[in-house]
Amino acid sequence: MALPDKYLAGSSTGTPFETGNTRSIVVTAEGLDAVNGYEGDTVVYTATVKDDLEASLPATFVADLEINSTKVITGQVFDAGVYDQGTGELTLSWTVPADVGAFTVKLTWAEQEI
């Protein structure tokens, strides 16, 4: 009876693989310059937006502003016109939609690789 083949232990030469950091977004100090208004009024939303290490976000980060589920600002890039890289303060002006009632205004964003 023939003996089975014997394979020695070893390893391949390998191929490069890199991992990246995963960060969470932290929004604090959310506020509005008016707590009520009428359709067509302009309201200013402000917040401090940073990552979980307290670092400011890149200028290419994108978010939406919603009043309940109605997007009042879509695809807002965090450029110098709305986002202060030094303080992390975001300032967005938006127009009150036609809906009537009590609502929540909030910032939303999708997962992004920047």
CSV table of C-alpha atoms in Angstrom, one decimal:
chain,number,residue,atom,x,y,z
A,1,MET,CA,0.0,0.0,0.0
A,2,ALA,CA,1.4,3.4,-1.0
A,3,LEU,CA,1.8,6.1,1.6
A,4,PRO,CA,-0.2,9.4,1.1
A,5,ASP,CA,1.6,12.5,0.0
A,6,LYS,CA,2.9,14.6,2.9
A,7,TYR,CA,2.6,18.4,2.6
A,8,LEU,CA,4.9,20.6,4.7
A,9,ALA,CA,3.8,23.6,6.7
A,10,GLY,CA,4.5,27.0,5.2
A,11,SER,CA,3.0,30.2,4.0
A,12,SER,CA,2.5,32.1,0.8
A,13,THR,CA,4.4,35.3,0.0
A,14,GLY,CA,1.2,37.3,0.7
A,15,THR,CA,-0.5,40.2,-0.9
A,16,PRO,CA,-1.0,43.7,0.4
A,17,PHE,CA,-4.1,44.6,2.4
A,18,GLU,CA,-4.8,47.8,4.2
A,19,THR,CA,-7.5,48.8,6.7
A,20,GLY,CA,-8.8,52.2,7.3
A,21,ASN,CA,-10.3,54.1,10.3
A,22,THR,CA,-14.0,54.1,10.9
A,23,ARG,CA,-15.3,57.3,12.5
A,24,SER,CA,-18.6,58.3,14.0
A,25,ILE,CA,-20.1,61.7,13.6
A,26,VAL,CA,-21.0,63.7,16.7
A,27,VAL,CA,-23.5,66.5,16.4
A,28,THR,CA,-23.8,68.9,19.4
A,29,ALA,CA,-25.2,72.4,20.2
A,30,GLU,CA,-28.0,72.1,17.5
A,31,GLY,CA,-30.1,75.2,17.3
A,32,LEU,CA,-32.4,77.3,15.2
A,33,ASP,CA,-32.5,81.1,15.0
A,34,ALA,CA,-36.3,80.8,15.2
A,35,VAL,CA,-38.4,78.1,16.8
A,36,ASN,CA,-41.4,78.7,14.6
A,37,GLY,CA,-42.3,80.2,11.3
A,38,TYR,CA,-44.5,80.2,8.2
A,39,GLU,CA,-44.1,78.7,4.7
A,40,GLY,CA,-41.4,80.6,2.8
A,41,ASP,CA,-39.6,82.0,5.9
A,42,THR,CA,-35.9,81.6,6.1
A,43,VAL,CA,-34.5,79.9,9.2
A,44,VAL,CA,-30.9,79.3,10.2
A,45,TYR,CA,-29.8,75.9,11.6
A,46,THR,CA,-26.5,75.8,13.5
A,47,ALA,CA,-24.6,72.9,15.1
A,48,THR,CA,-21.2,71.7,16.0
A,49,VAL,CA,-20.3,68.7,13.8
A,50,LYS,CA,-17.1,66.7,14.4
A,51,ASP,CA,-16.0,63.1,14.4
A,52,ASP,CA,-15.7,61.0,17.6
A,53,LEU,CA,-12.1,62.1,18.1
A,54,GLU,CA,-13.2,65.8,18.1
A,55,ALA,CA,-11.7,66.4,14.7
A,56,SER,CA,-13.4,68.6,12.2
A,57,LEU,CA,-14.8,67.0,9.1
A,58,PRO,CA,-13.3,67.2,5.6
A,59,ALA,CA,-14.7,69.9,3.3
A,60,THR,CA,-16.0,67.1,1.0
A,61,PHE,CA,-18.3,65.7,3.7
A,62,VAL,CA,-22.0,65.8,2.6
A,63,ALA,CA,-25.2,66.0,4.7
A,64,ASP,CA,-28.9,66.8,4.3
A,65,LEU,CA,-31.1,68.9,6.5
A,66,GLU,CA,-34.6,67.5,7.2
A,67,ILE,CA,-37.7,68.8,8.8
A,68,ASN,CA,-39.3,65.5,9.8
A,69,SER,CA,-38.7,63.4,6.7
A,70,THR,CA,-38.8,66.4,4.2
A,71,LYS,CA,-35.4,67.3,3.0
A,72,VAL,CA,-35.0,71.1,3.0
A,73,ILE,CA,-31.4,70.9,2.0
A,74,THR,CA,-30.0,68.0,0.0
A,75,GLY,CA,-26.3,67.2,-0.6
A,76,GLN,CA,-24.8,70.1,1.3
A,77,VAL,CA,-21.0,69.9,1.1
A,78,PHE,CA,-19.2,71.1,4.2
A,79,ASP,CA,-17.2,73.8,2.4
A,80,ALA,CA,-16.0,77.0,3.9
A,81,GLY,CA,-19.3,78.8,3.1
A,82,VAL,CA,-21.2,76.7,5.6
A,83,TYR,CA,-18.6,74.9,7.8
A,84,ASP,CA,-15.9,76.3,10.0
A,85,GLN,CA,-13.0,73.9,9.9
A,86,GLY,CA,-11.5,75.4,13.1
A,87,THR,CA,-14.5,75.2,15.3
A,88,GLY,CA,-16.6,72.5,13.6
A,89,GLU,CA,-19.6,74.9,13.5
A,90,LEU,CA,-22.1,74.3,10.7
A,91,THR,CA,-24.5,77.0,9.6
A,92,LEU,CA,-27.3,76.3,7.1
A,93,SER,CA,-30.1,78.6,6.0
A,94,TRP,CA,-33.3,76.8,4.9
A,95,THR,CA,-36.8,77.7,3.8
A,96,VAL,CA,-39.8,76.6,5.8
A,97,PRO,CA,-41.8,74.1,3.6
A,98,ALA,CA,-45.6,74.2,3.2
A,99,ASP,CA,-46.3,71.6,5.9
A,100,VAL,CA,-48.1,72.8,9.1
A,101,GLY,CA,-47.5,71.3,12.5
A,102,ALA,CA,-44.8,70.7,15.0
A,103,PHE,CA,-41.6,69.1,13.5
A,104,THR,CA,-38.0,68.2,14.3
A,105,VAL,CA,-35.2,69.7,12.3
A,106,LYS,CA,-32.2,67.4,12.0
A,107,LEU,CA,-29.0,66.8,10.1
A,108,THR,CA,-28.7,63.4,8.3
A,109,TRP,CA,-25.9,61.8,6.3
A,110,ALA,CA,-25.0,58.6,4.5
A,111,GLU,CA,-21.9,56.5,5.1
A,112,GLN,CA,-19.0,58.2,3.3
A,113,GLU,CA,-15.5,57.2,2.4
A,114,ILE,CA,-13.4,60.4,2.1
